[in-house]
């Protein structure tokens, strides 16, 4: 199953025909304005329609086009405005500032859709021989500048290679519990195909509906249920990668001491070494039972301690997600605006006040999946730890609601940007002993830098965070922040505002022992901080691998090992 590109928003998230998650008439807009300290009505800032955008002329010459068509077929080479605009950038806030303003200067010269591993390898070898830049592209959901077409200053011909016609589930080994699929298959299609055989991968990132298997591996991604099913680098068994030096087939064994496992070079390579054409991955039987429920904590520290104890006790959970007080308040209030509160709601509020959980509590969602017996046993053990740490059980309704809308978060961003607001995310991870310090430092850095970019002293941002993935030794922190955009200075001013916030947050992460990215990847946005994390020897090694496989630097140049943000 493929997705028709014209059915999607080329300058936003999701289907082009979807209704706004926050319609203009929603009373939520006034509450958001008040929360941001905005004393005037929110402005209308619609995106520039494609017909009013000017794309740079394609540099694809007739001879090169004929060669490409010989490799992939005439119908798979595109130079039209829509295809080039759709593939100009990814889906980060930074990307959307540009495309919504009509700046498509990064559009590739052409978009090519290979249909097989053989076509992809021939395409890569042709590009390397002709010194043509290739940008691998799956769902295009990168939020770190990982799929930008022509990078600033790049003079070579630039072609985006879209893998989404390579969508087959190739095989399932029911004995070893592994499966192999082509890299361009989207999340829902892969999930459906596996489910028909009674298994699942269990990788459910927020971008699940509009991201691909190859993209998950390339970005070293983590799904919302990674505690049970693992991150991409854990569930990846082997991969095929089309490189300028030939087709690279990584080793496929359950364990080996034959030098470093090269699958770990593929996971997180972000298209800089080659194009992933297929992947073999671990699968699991479909769970007999699923149980998602909610708890409230009086503080973020208490909730984090509960997660730590659960994970270190090796209790089999699928997910543990703890929102801090600001995130809990924001989404709880936003979700309740415009709804009538009845007797049941009033009684619930009174109960929470009586128990001491009404004053800015922190919400935790816990999920269990597996056999009915294992789920029941794990649920009971978790309940005891939650209670010991000060958690209040609030039933299954919060878990059911979260799961029903767990992929919908990005859909709120477009209407917010239509009303002069900025909204962005970033994530990191650190050890349990450092969670509180890092949480406070990054929150403060984001909040302070937002205020520094605004002229109105009463205006401010909303900064929220949650723990989204947990390990015995630490956890991730995922930050979301909403702020008034600097509309008075045009695109250049808005980008400068974002850079100020992004750099402050990233500096705080690096200074307080966090990784520059837990699961979004490096792209261009995080490249300036990678050297500090990897060290000079590590960067030398990564550069040597890149030089060995891609001596001309045609594979996704500027990403990971490039100069970084600003383009």
Coordinates of C-alpha atoms in Angstrom, one line a residue:
X1 CA 0.0 0.0 0.0
X2 CA 1.3 3.4 -1.0
X3 CA 0.1 6.9 -0.1
X4 CA -0.7 9.3 -2.9
X5 CA 1.5 12.3 -2.2
X6 CA -1.1 14.7 -3.5
X7 CA -3.4 13.6 -0.7
X8 CA -1.0 14.9 2.0
X9 CA -0.2 18.4 3.1
X10 CA 3.0 19.4 1.4
X11 CA 3.5 22.1 4.0
X12 CA 2.1 20.6 7.1
X13 CA 1.1 17.3 8.8
X14 CA -1.3 14.7 7.7
X15 CA -4.0 14.5 5.0
X16 CA -4.7 17.7 3.0
X17 CA -8.4 17.3 3.5
X18 CA -8.3 16.8 7.3
X19 CA -10.2 19.4 9.4
X20 CA -8.2 21.6 11.7
X21 CA -7.6 20.0 15.1
X22 CA -8.3 23.4 16.6
X23 CA -10.9 25.2 14.4
X24 CA -11.0 29.0 14.3
X25 CA -14.2 29.2 16.4
X26 CA -12.8 27.1 19.2
X27 CA -12.8 28.9 22.6
X28 CA -9.4 27.3 23.2
X29 CA -7.7 30.1 21.3
X30 CA -8.5 32.7 23.9
X31 CA -7.3 30.5 26.7
X32 CA -4.0 29.9 24.8
X33 CA -3.6 33.6 24.2
X34 CA -4.1 34.3 27.9
X35 CA -1.7 31.6 28.9
X36 CA 1.0 33.2 26.6
X37 CA 0.3 36.7 27.9
X38 CA -1.0 38.0 24.6
X39 CA -3.4 40.9 25.1
X40 CA -4.5 41.2 21.5
X41 CA -6.5 38.8 19.3
X42 CA -4.3 36.1 17.7
X43 CA -3.4 37.0 14.2
X44 CA -4.3 35.0 11.1
X45 CA -1.1 33.7 9.5
X46 CA -2.0 31.2 6.8
X47 CA 0.6 29.3 4.8
X48 CA 1.4 30.5 1.3
X49 CA -0.4 28.3 -1.3
X50 CA 1.8 26.4 -3.7
X51 CA 0.6 28.4 -6.7
X52 CA 2.0 31.6 -5.1
X53 CA 5.4 30.0 -4.4
X54 CA 8.4 30.3 -6.8
X55 CA 10.6 27.2 -7.1
X56 CA 14.1 27.4 -8.4
X57 CA 14.4 26.1 -12.0
X58 CA 15.2 22.4 -12.1
X59 CA 18.8 21.8 -13.2
X60 CA 18.0 18.3 -14.5
X61 CA 19.3 18.1 -18.1
X62 CA 17.8 15.9 -20.8
X63 CA 20.6 13.4 -20.9
X64 CA 20.6 12.8 -17.2
X65 CA 16.9 12.4 -17.1
X66 CA 17.1 9.8 -19.8
X67 CA 19.7 7.9 -17.8
X68 CA 17.5 8.0 -14.7
X69 CA 14.5 6.8 -16.7
X70 CA 16.5 3.9 -18.0
X71 CA 17.1 2.9 -14.4
X72 CA 13.7 3.4 -12.8
X73 CA 11.3 4.0 -15.6
X74 CA 9.9 7.2 -17.2
X75 CA 7.0 7.4 -14.8
X76 CA 9.2 7.4 -11.7
X77 CA 11.2 10.6 -12.5
X78 CA 9.4 13.8 -11.4
X79 CA 10.3 17.5 -11.9
X80 CA 6.9 19.0 -11.3
X81 CA 6.3 21.7 -8.7
X82 CA 4.3 19.6 -6.3
X83 CA 6.8 16.7 -6.0
X84 CA 9.7 19.1 -5.7
X85 CA 7.9 21.2 -3.1
X86 CA 6.8 18.2 -1.1
X87 CA 10.4 16.9 -1.0
X88 CA 12.1 20.3 -0.3
X89 CA 12.2 19.8 3.5
X90 CA 11.0 17.7 6.4
X91 CA 8.4 18.4 9.0
X92 CA 10.3 20.4 11.7
X93 CA 9.1 23.7 12.9
X94 CA 12.1 25.2 11.2
X95 CA 11.2 23.5 8.0
X96 CA 7.6 24.7 8.2
X97 CA 8.6 28.3 8.7
X98 CA 10.3 28.2 5.3
X99 CA 7.8 26.3 3.3
X100 CA 4.8 28.1 4.8
X101 CA 6.5 31.4 3.9
X102 CA 6.8 30.1 0.3
X103 CA 10.6 29.7 0.5
X104 CA 11.3 26.5 -1.5
X105 CA 14.9 27.3 -2.4
X106 CA 15.9 23.9 -1.0
X107 CA 13.8 22.0 -3.5
X108 CA 15.7 19.2 -5.2
X109 CA 16.1 19.3 -9.0
X110 CA 14.1 16.1 -9.3
X111 CA 12.4 13.3 -7.3
X112 CA 13.0 9.7 -8.3
X113 CA 11.0 6.7 -7.1
X114 CA 12.9 3.4 -7.4
X115 CA 10.7 0.3 -7.1
X116 CA 13.4 -2.3 -6.1
X117 CA 16.7 -2.8 -4.4
X118 CA 18.3 -3.3 -7.8
X119 CA 17.0 0.0 -9.2
X120 CA 18.1 1.8 -6.0
X121 CA 21.7 0.4 -6.2
X122 CA 22.0 1.3 -9.9
X123 CA 20.7 4.8 -9.1
X124 CA 23.3 5.3 -6.3
X125 CA 26.1 4.0 -8.5
X126 CA 25.0 6.3 -11.3
X127 CA 24.8 9.3 -9.0
X128 CA 28.3 8.6 -7.6
X129 CA 29.8 8.3 -11.0
X130 CA 28.2 11.6 -12.1
X131 CA 28.8 13.4 -8.7
X132 CA 25.0 13.9 -8.2
X133 CA 23.7 14.5 -4.7
X134 CA 21.1 12.0 -3.5
X135 CA 18.8 12.7 -0.5
X136 CA 17.0 9.6 0.7
X137 CA 13.4 10.2 1.6
X138 CA 10.8 7.9 3.2
X139 CA 7.8 9.5 4.9
X140 CA 9.6 12.8 5.2
X141 CA 8.7 13.1 8.9
X142 CA 12.2 14.2 10.0
X143 CA 12.1 17.1 12.6
X144 CA 15.8 17.7 12.6
X145 CA 16.6 18.8 9.1
X146 CA 17.4 15.2 8.0
X147 CA 15.7 15.3 4.5
X148 CA 16.3 18.8 3.3
X149 CA 16.9 18.8 -0.4
X150 CA 19.6 21.1 -1.7
X151 CA 21.7 22.3 1.3
X152 CA 22.9 25.9 1.2
X153 CA 25.9 26.4 -1.0
X154 CA 25.5 23.0 -2.8
X155 CA 26.1 23.5 -6.5
X156 CA 25.8 19.9 -7.7
X157 CA 22.6 18.4 -9.2
X158 CA 20.4 17.3 -6.3
X159 CA 17.9 14.4 -6.5
X160 CA 15.6 13.2 -3.8
X161 CA 15.2 9.4 -3.8
X162 CA 11.7 8.5 -2.5
X163 CA 11.5 4.9 -1.3
X164 CA 7.7 4.7 -0.8
X165 CA 7.1 2.4 -3.8
X166 CA 9.2 -0.3 -2.1
X167 CA 6.4 -1.5 0.2
X168 CA 6.4 -5.3 0.3
X169 CA 6.5 -7.5 3.3
X170 CA 9.0 -10.0 1.9
X171 CA 9.0 -12.9 4.5
X172 CA 8.3 -14.0 8.0
X173 CA 10.3 -16.5 9.9
X174 CA 7.8 -17.8 12.4
X175 CA 10.4 -20.0 14.1
X176 CA 13.0 -17.3 14.7
X177 CA 10.3 -14.6 15.0
X178 CA 11.8 -12.3 12.5
X179 CA 10.4 -10.6 9.4
X180 CA 11.9 -8.9 6.4
X181 CA 10.3 -5.9 4.5
X182 CA 11.2 -3.3 2.0
X183 CA 12.3 -0.1 3.5
X184 CA 9.6 2.2 2.0
X185 CA 6.6 0.6 3.7
X186 CA 4.6 2.9 5.9
X187 CA 3.8 2.1 9.5
X188 CA 0.1 1.2 9.2
X189 CA 0.7 -1.0 6.1
X190 CA 3.5 -2.9 7.8
X191 CA 1.4 -3.3 11.0
X192 CA -1.6 -4.6 9.0
X193 CA 0.5 -7.0 7.0
X194 CA 2.2 -8.4 10.1
X195 CA -1.0 -8.6 12.0
X196 CA -2.5 -10.8 9.3
X197 CA 0.2 -13.3 10.2
X198 CA -0.4 -13.0 13.9
X199 CA 2.7 -10.9 14.8
X200 CA 3.7 -7.3 15.2
X201 CA 6.9 -5.2 15.3
X202 CA 5.5 -3.0 18.0
X203 CA 7.2 0.2 16.8
X204 CA 4.7 3.1 17.2
X205 CA 6.4 6.5 17.0
X206 CA 4.1 9.5 17.0
X207 CA 4.9 9.8 13.3
X208 CA 3.7 6.2 12.8
X209 CA 1.0 6.9 10.2
X210 CA 3.4 8.9 8.0
X211 CA 6.8 7.4 8.4
X212 CA 8.5 4.3 7.0
X213 CA 10.5 1.3 8.2
X214 CA 13.7 2.6 6.5
X215 CA 13.2 6.0 8.2
X216 CA 12.8 4.4 11.6
X217 CA 16.1 2.5 11.2
X218 CA 17.9 5.5 9.6
X219 CA 17.0 7.8 12.4
X220 CA 17.6 5.2 15.2
X221 CA 14.0 5.8 16.3
X222 CA 12.1 4.8 19.3
X223 CA 8.4 4.0 19.4
X224 CA 6.0 4.8 22.2
X225 CA 6.1 1.1 23.4
X226 CA 9.9 0.8 23.3
X227 CA 10.1 -0.5 26.8
X228 CA 8.5 -3.8 25.6
X229 CA 9.5 -3.9 21.9
X230 CA 12.8 -2.0 21.9
X231 CA 14.3 0.8 19.9
X232 CA 15.2 0.5 16.2
X233 CA 18.8 -0.4 17.1
X234 CA 17.5 -3.2 19.3
X235 CA 14.9 -4.7 17.0
X236 CA 17.0 -4.4 13.8
X237 CA 18.4 -7.8 12.8
X238 CA 20.0 -6.9 9.5
X239 CA 19.7 -4.5 6.6
X240 CA 20.5 -4.0 3.0
X241 CA 22.0 -0.6 2.1
X242 CA 22.6 0.7 -1.4
X243 CA 25.9 2.6 -1.2
X244 CA 28.3 4.2 -3.7
X245 CA 30.7 1.3 -2.9
X246 CA 28.2 -1.4 -3.7
X247 CA 25.3 -3.2 -2.0
X248 CA 26.0 -3.6 1.7
X249 CA 24.3 -6.5 3.4
X250 CA 24.9 -6.5 7.1
X251 CA 25.3 -9.6 9.2
X252 CA 22.2 -11.5 10.3
X253 CA 22.8 -13.6 13.4
X254 CA 21.2 -13.5 16.9
X255 CA 24.6 -12.8 18.4
X256 CA 28.2 -12.6 17.3
X257 CA 31.7 -11.8 18.5
X258 CA 33.0 -11.3 15.0
X259 CA 34.1 -7.7 15.5
X260 CA 31.7 -4.8 16.0
X261 CA 28.1 -5.4 14.8
X262 CA 27.8 -3.2 11.7
X263 CA 24.0 -3.0 12.0
X264 CA 24.8 -0.4 14.6
X265 CA 26.4 1.7 11.8
X266 CA 23.2 1.5 9.8
X267 CA 20.9 2.5 12.6
X268 CA 21.3 6.2 12.9
X269 CA 23.2 6.7 9.6
X270 CA 20.4 9.0 8.4
X271 CA 21.1 8.3 4.7
X272 CA 24.6 9.6 4.8
X273 CA 26.2 6.2 4.0
X274 CA 23.6 4.9 1.6
X275 CA 19.9 4.1 1.1
X276 CA 18.3 1.4 3.2
X277 CA 16.4 -0.9 0.8
X278 CA 15.2 -3.6 3.2
X279 CA 15.4 -4.6 6.8
X280 CA 15.0 -7.7 8.8
X281 CA 13.6 -7.1 12.3
X282 CA 12.3 -8.9 15.4
X283 CA 8.6 -9.6 15.7
X284 CA 6.3 -10.6 18.6
X285 CA 3.1 -12.5 18.8
X286 CA 0.0 -10.3 18.9
X287 CA -0.8 -9.7 22.6
X288 CA -3.6 -11.5 24.2
X289 CA -4.4 -8.5 26.4
X290 CA -3.7 -4.8 26.4
X291 CA -4.3 -2.5 29.4
X292 CA -3.6 1.2 29.5
X293 CA -4.4 3.3 32.6
X294 CA -3.6 6.5 34.4
X295 CA -2.1 7.6 37.7
X296 CA -1.6 11.1 39.3
X297 CA 1.5 12.2 41.3
X298 CA 1.9 15.2 43.4
X299 CA 5.3 15.9 41.8
X300 CA 7.4 15.1 38.8
X301 CA 10.1 13.7 41.1
X302 CA 7.7 11.2 42.7
X303 CA 6.4 10.0 39.3
X304 CA 10.0 9.6 37.9
X305 CA 11.0 7.6 41.0
X306 CA 8.0 5.3 40.4
X307 CA 9.1 4.7 36.8
X308 CA 12.7 4.0 37.9
X309 CA 11.5 1.4 40.4
X310 CA 9.2 -0.3 38.0
X311 CA 11.9 -0.6 35.3
X312 CA 14.6 -1.6 37.6
X313 CA 12.3 -4.3 39.1
X314 CA 12.1 -5.7 35.6
X315 CA 8.3 -5.6 35.6
X316 CA 7.1 -6.2 32.0
X317 CA 5.4 -3.0 30.9
X318 CA 4.9 -1.7 27.4
X319 CA 4.9 2.0 28.1
X320 CA 5.5 4.4 31.0
X321 CA 4.8 8.1 30.2
X322 CA 5.0 10.8 32.8
X323 CA 4.0 14.4 32.1
X324 CA 5.3 17.2 34.3
X325 CA 2.8 19.6 35.9
X326 CA 2.8 22.1 33.1
X327 CA 2.1 19.5 30.4
X328 CA -0.5 17.8 32.5
X329 CA -2.3 21.1 33.1
X330 CA -2.0 22.3 29.5
X331 CA -3.5 19.2 27.9
X332 CA -6.0 18.6 30.6
X333 CA -7.3 22.2 30.4
X334 CA -7.2 22.3 26.6
X335 CA -9.1 19.1 26.3
X336 CA -11.8 20.3 28.7
X337 CA -12.5 23.7 27.1
X338 CA -16.0 24.0 25.7
X339 CA -17.2 20.9 27.4
X340 CA -19.9 20.9 30.1
X341 CA -18.9 19.8 33.5
X342 CA -21.5 17.6 35.2
X343 CA -21.9 16.2 38.7
X344 CA -19.5 13.4 38.0
X345 CA -16.7 15.9 37.0
X346 CA -17.4 18.0 40.1
X347 CA -17.2 15.0 42.4
X348 CA -14.0 13.9 40.8
X349 CA -12.4 17.3 41.3
X350 CA -13.6 17.3 44.9
X351 CA -12.0 13.9 45.4
X352 CA -8.7 15.0 44.0
X353 CA -8.7 18.1 46.2
X354 CA -9.4 15.9 49.2
X355 CA -6.5 13.6 48.4
X356 CA -4.1 16.5 47.7
X357 CA -3.8 15.9 43.9
X358 CA -5.7 18.9 42.6
X359 CA -2.8 21.4 42.9
X360 CA -0.8 20.9 39.6
X361 CA -0.5 17.1 39.6
X362 CA 1.6 15.1 37.2
X363 CA -0.1 12.5 35.0
X364 CA 1.4 9.1 34.3
X365 CA 0.1 6.7 31.7
X366 CA 1.2 3.0 32.0
X367 CA 0.6 0.4 29.4
X368 CA 0.7 -3.4 29.6
X369 CA 0.7 -5.9 26.7
X370 CA 1.1 -9.6 26.6
X371 CA -0.7 -12.7 27.9
X372 CA -3.7 -12.0 30.1
X373 CA -1.9 -13.7 33.1
X374 CA 1.3 -11.6 32.6
X375 CA -0.6 -8.4 32.2
X376 CA -2.6 -9.0 35.4
X377 CA 0.5 -9.9 37.3
X378 CA 2.5 -6.9 36.0
X379 CA -0.4 -4.6 36.7
X380 CA -0.6 -5.7 40.3
X381 CA 3.1 -5.2 40.9
X382 CA 3.1 -1.8 39.3
X383 CA 0.1 -0.7 41.4
X384 CA 2.0 -1.5 44.6
X385 CA 5.0 0.6 43.4
X386 CA 2.8 3.4 42.3
X387 CA 1.1 3.6 45.7
X388 CA 4.4 3.4 47.5
X389 CA 5.7 6.4 45.5
X390 CA 2.6 8.5 46.1
X391 CA 0.7 7.7 42.9
X392 CA -3.1 7.8 42.8
X393 CA -4.9 5.4 40.4
X394 CA -7.4 7.2 38.3
X395 CA -8.7 4.4 36.1
X396 CA -8.4 3.2 32.5
X397 CA -10.1 6.2 30.9
X398 CA -6.9 8.3 30.7
X399 CA -5.0 5.4 29.2
X400 CA -7.8 4.7 26.7
X401 CA -8.0 8.3 25.7
X402 CA -4.3 8.7 25.3
X403 CA -4.0 5.6 23.1
X404 CA -6.9 6.7 20.9
X405 CA -5.2 10.0 20.1
X406 CA -1.5 9.1 20.4
X407 CA -0.7 9.9 16.8
X408 CA -2.7 13.2 16.6
X409 CA -0.3 15.6 18.4
X410 CA 1.4 16.9 15.3
X411 CA -2.0 17.9 13.8
X412 CA -2.3 20.7 16.4
X413 CA 0.8 22.4 15.1
X414 CA -0.6 23.6 11.7
X415 CA -3.6 25.5 13.2
X416 CA -1.3 27.0 15.8
X417 CA 1.0 28.3 13.1
X418 CA -2.1 29.6 11.3
X419 CA -2.6 31.9 14.4
X420 CA 0.9 33.4 14.7
X421 CA 2.1 30.8 17.2
X422 CA 5.3 28.7 17.2
X423 CA 5.3 25.2 18.5
X424 CA 8.3 22.9 18.6
X425 CA 9.7 19.8 20.3
X426 CA 13.1 18.4 21.3
X427 CA 14.2 15.4 23.3
X428 CA 17.2 14.0 25.2
X429 CA 18.0 11.3 27.7
X430 CA 20.2 11.0 30.8
X431 CA 20.8 8.8 33.9
X432 CA 18.2 8.7 36.6
X433 CA 20.5 10.5 39.0
X434 CA 20.5 13.5 36.6
X435 CA 16.8 13.5 35.4
X436 CA 15.6 16.4 37.7
X437 CA 18.7 18.5 37.0
X438 CA 18.4 18.1 33.3
X439 CA 14.6 18.7 33.3
X440 CA 15.0 21.9 35.2
X441 CA 18.0 23.2 33.2
X442 CA 16.4 22.7 29.8
X443 CA 13.0 24.1 30.9
X444 CA 14.7 27.2 32.2
X445 CA 16.8 27.6 29.1
X446 CA 13.8 27.3 26.8
X447 CA 11.6 29.7 28.9
X448 CA 14.4 32.3 29.3
X449 CA 15.3 32.3 25.6
X450 CA 11.7 32.6 24.5
X451 CA 11.3 35.7 26.7
X452 CA 14.5 37.1 25.3
X453 CA 13.1 37.0 21.8
X454 CA 9.9 38.9 22.6
X455 CA 9.6 42.7 22.9
X456 CA 6.4 42.5 25.0
X457 CA 7.4 41.9 28.7
X458 CA 4.1 40.4 29.5
X459 CA 4.4 37.8 26.7
X460 CA 5.9 34.4 27.5
X461 CA 6.1 30.8 26.3
X462 CA 4.5 27.6 27.6
X463 CA 7.2 24.9 28.3
X464 CA 6.2 21.3 28.9
X465 CA 8.0 18.0 29.2
X466 CA 7.4 14.3 29.7
X467 CA 9.4 11.1 30.2
X468 CA 8.6 9.0 27.2
X469 CA 11.0 6.1 27.3
X470 CA 12.6 4.4 30.3
X471 CA 15.6 2.1 30.9
X472 CA 17.1 0.6 34.1
X473 CA 19.8 3.3 34.2
X474 CA 17.9 6.4 32.9
X475 CA 15.1 7.8 30.7
X476 CA 14.3 10.3 28.0
X477 CA 12.9 13.7 28.4
X478 CA 10.7 15.1 25.7
X479 CA 10.0 18.9 25.7
X480 CA 7.2 20.7 23.9
X481 CA 7.1 24.5 23.8
X482 CA 4.6 27.0 22.5
X483 CA 5.4 30.7 22.0
X484 CA 4.3 33.9 20.2
X485 CA 6.2 34.2 16.9
X486 CA 8.2 37.3 15.9
X487 CA 6.1 38.2 12.9
X488 CA 7.4 41.7 12.6
X489 CA 10.7 40.7 11.1
X490 CA 9.6 38.3 8.4
X491 CA 11.0 34.8 7.8
X492 CA 14.6 35.8 8.7
X493 CA 13.4 37.1 12.0
X494 CA 11.3 34.1 12.8
X495 CA 14.2 31.7 11.9
X496 CA 16.5 33.8 14.2
X497 CA 14.0 33.5 17.0
X498 CA 13.9 29.8 16.6
X499 CA 17.6 29.5 16.5
X500 CA 18.0 31.5 19.7
X501 CA 15.6 29.0 21.5
X502 CA 17.1 25.9 19.9
X503 CA 20.7 26.8 20.7
X504 CA 19.9 27.7 24.3
X505 CA 18.1 24.4 24.8
X506 CA 20.8 22.4 23.1
X507 CA 23.6 24.1 25.0
X508 CA 21.7 23.3 28.2
X509 CA 21.4 19.7 27.2
X510 CA 25.1 19.4 26.4
X511 CA 26.2 21.3 29.6
X512 CA 24.0 19.0 31.8
X513 CA 25.1 15.6 30.5
X514 CA 22.2 14.8 28.2
X515 CA 22.4 13.3 24.7
X516 CA 21.7 15.8 21.9
X517 CA 19.0 13.4 20.6
X518 CA 17.3 10.4 22.1
X519 CA 15.3 9.3 19.0
X520 CA 14.8 12.2 16.6
X521 CA 18.3 11.9 15.1
X522 CA 21.0 14.5 14.2
X523 CA 20.2 15.8 10.7
X524 CA 21.5 19.4 10.4
X525 CA 19.8 20.7 13.6
X526 CA 21.9 18.8 16.1
X527 CA 25.2 18.5 14.1
X528 CA 26.9 21.4 16.0
X529 CA 26.7 19.5 19.2
X530 CA 27.6 16.0 18.0
X531 CA 31.3 16.5 18.3
X532 CA 31.1 17.4 21.9
X533 CA 29.1 14.2 22.6
X534 CA 31.2 11.8 20.4
X535 CA 34.6 13.3 21.0
X536 CA 37.4 13.8 18.5
X537 CA 38.3 10.2 18.1
X538 CA 34.6 9.2 17.6
X539 CA 34.1 11.9 15.0
X540 CA 37.2 10.8 13.2
X541 CA 35.9 7.3 13.0
X542 CA 32.5 8.4 11.7
X543 CA 34.1 10.5 9.1
X544 CA 36.4 7.7 8.0
X545 CA 33.4 5.4 7.5
X546 CA 31.6 8.1 5.5
X547 CA 34.7 8.6 3.3
X548 CA 35.2 4.9 2.8
X549 CA 31.6 4.2 1.5
X550 CA 30.9 7.6 -0.1
X551 CA 34.2 9.2 -1.1
X552 CA 32.5 11.9 -3.3
X553 CA 30.1 12.8 -0.5
X554 CA 26.9 12.4 -2.6
X555 CA 24.8 10.7 0.0
X556 CA 22.7 13.3 2.0
X557 CA 25.5 15.8 2.4
X558 CA 25.3 18.3 5.2
X559 CA 23.6 15.9 7.5
X560 CA 25.0 14.5 10.8
X561 CA 28.7 15.4 10.0
X562 CA 27.9 18.7 8.4
X563 CA 28.2 22.3 9.7
X564 CA 24.7 22.4 11.2
X565 CA 21.7 24.6 11.5
X566 CA 21.1 27.9 9.9
X567 CA 20.1 26.9 6.3

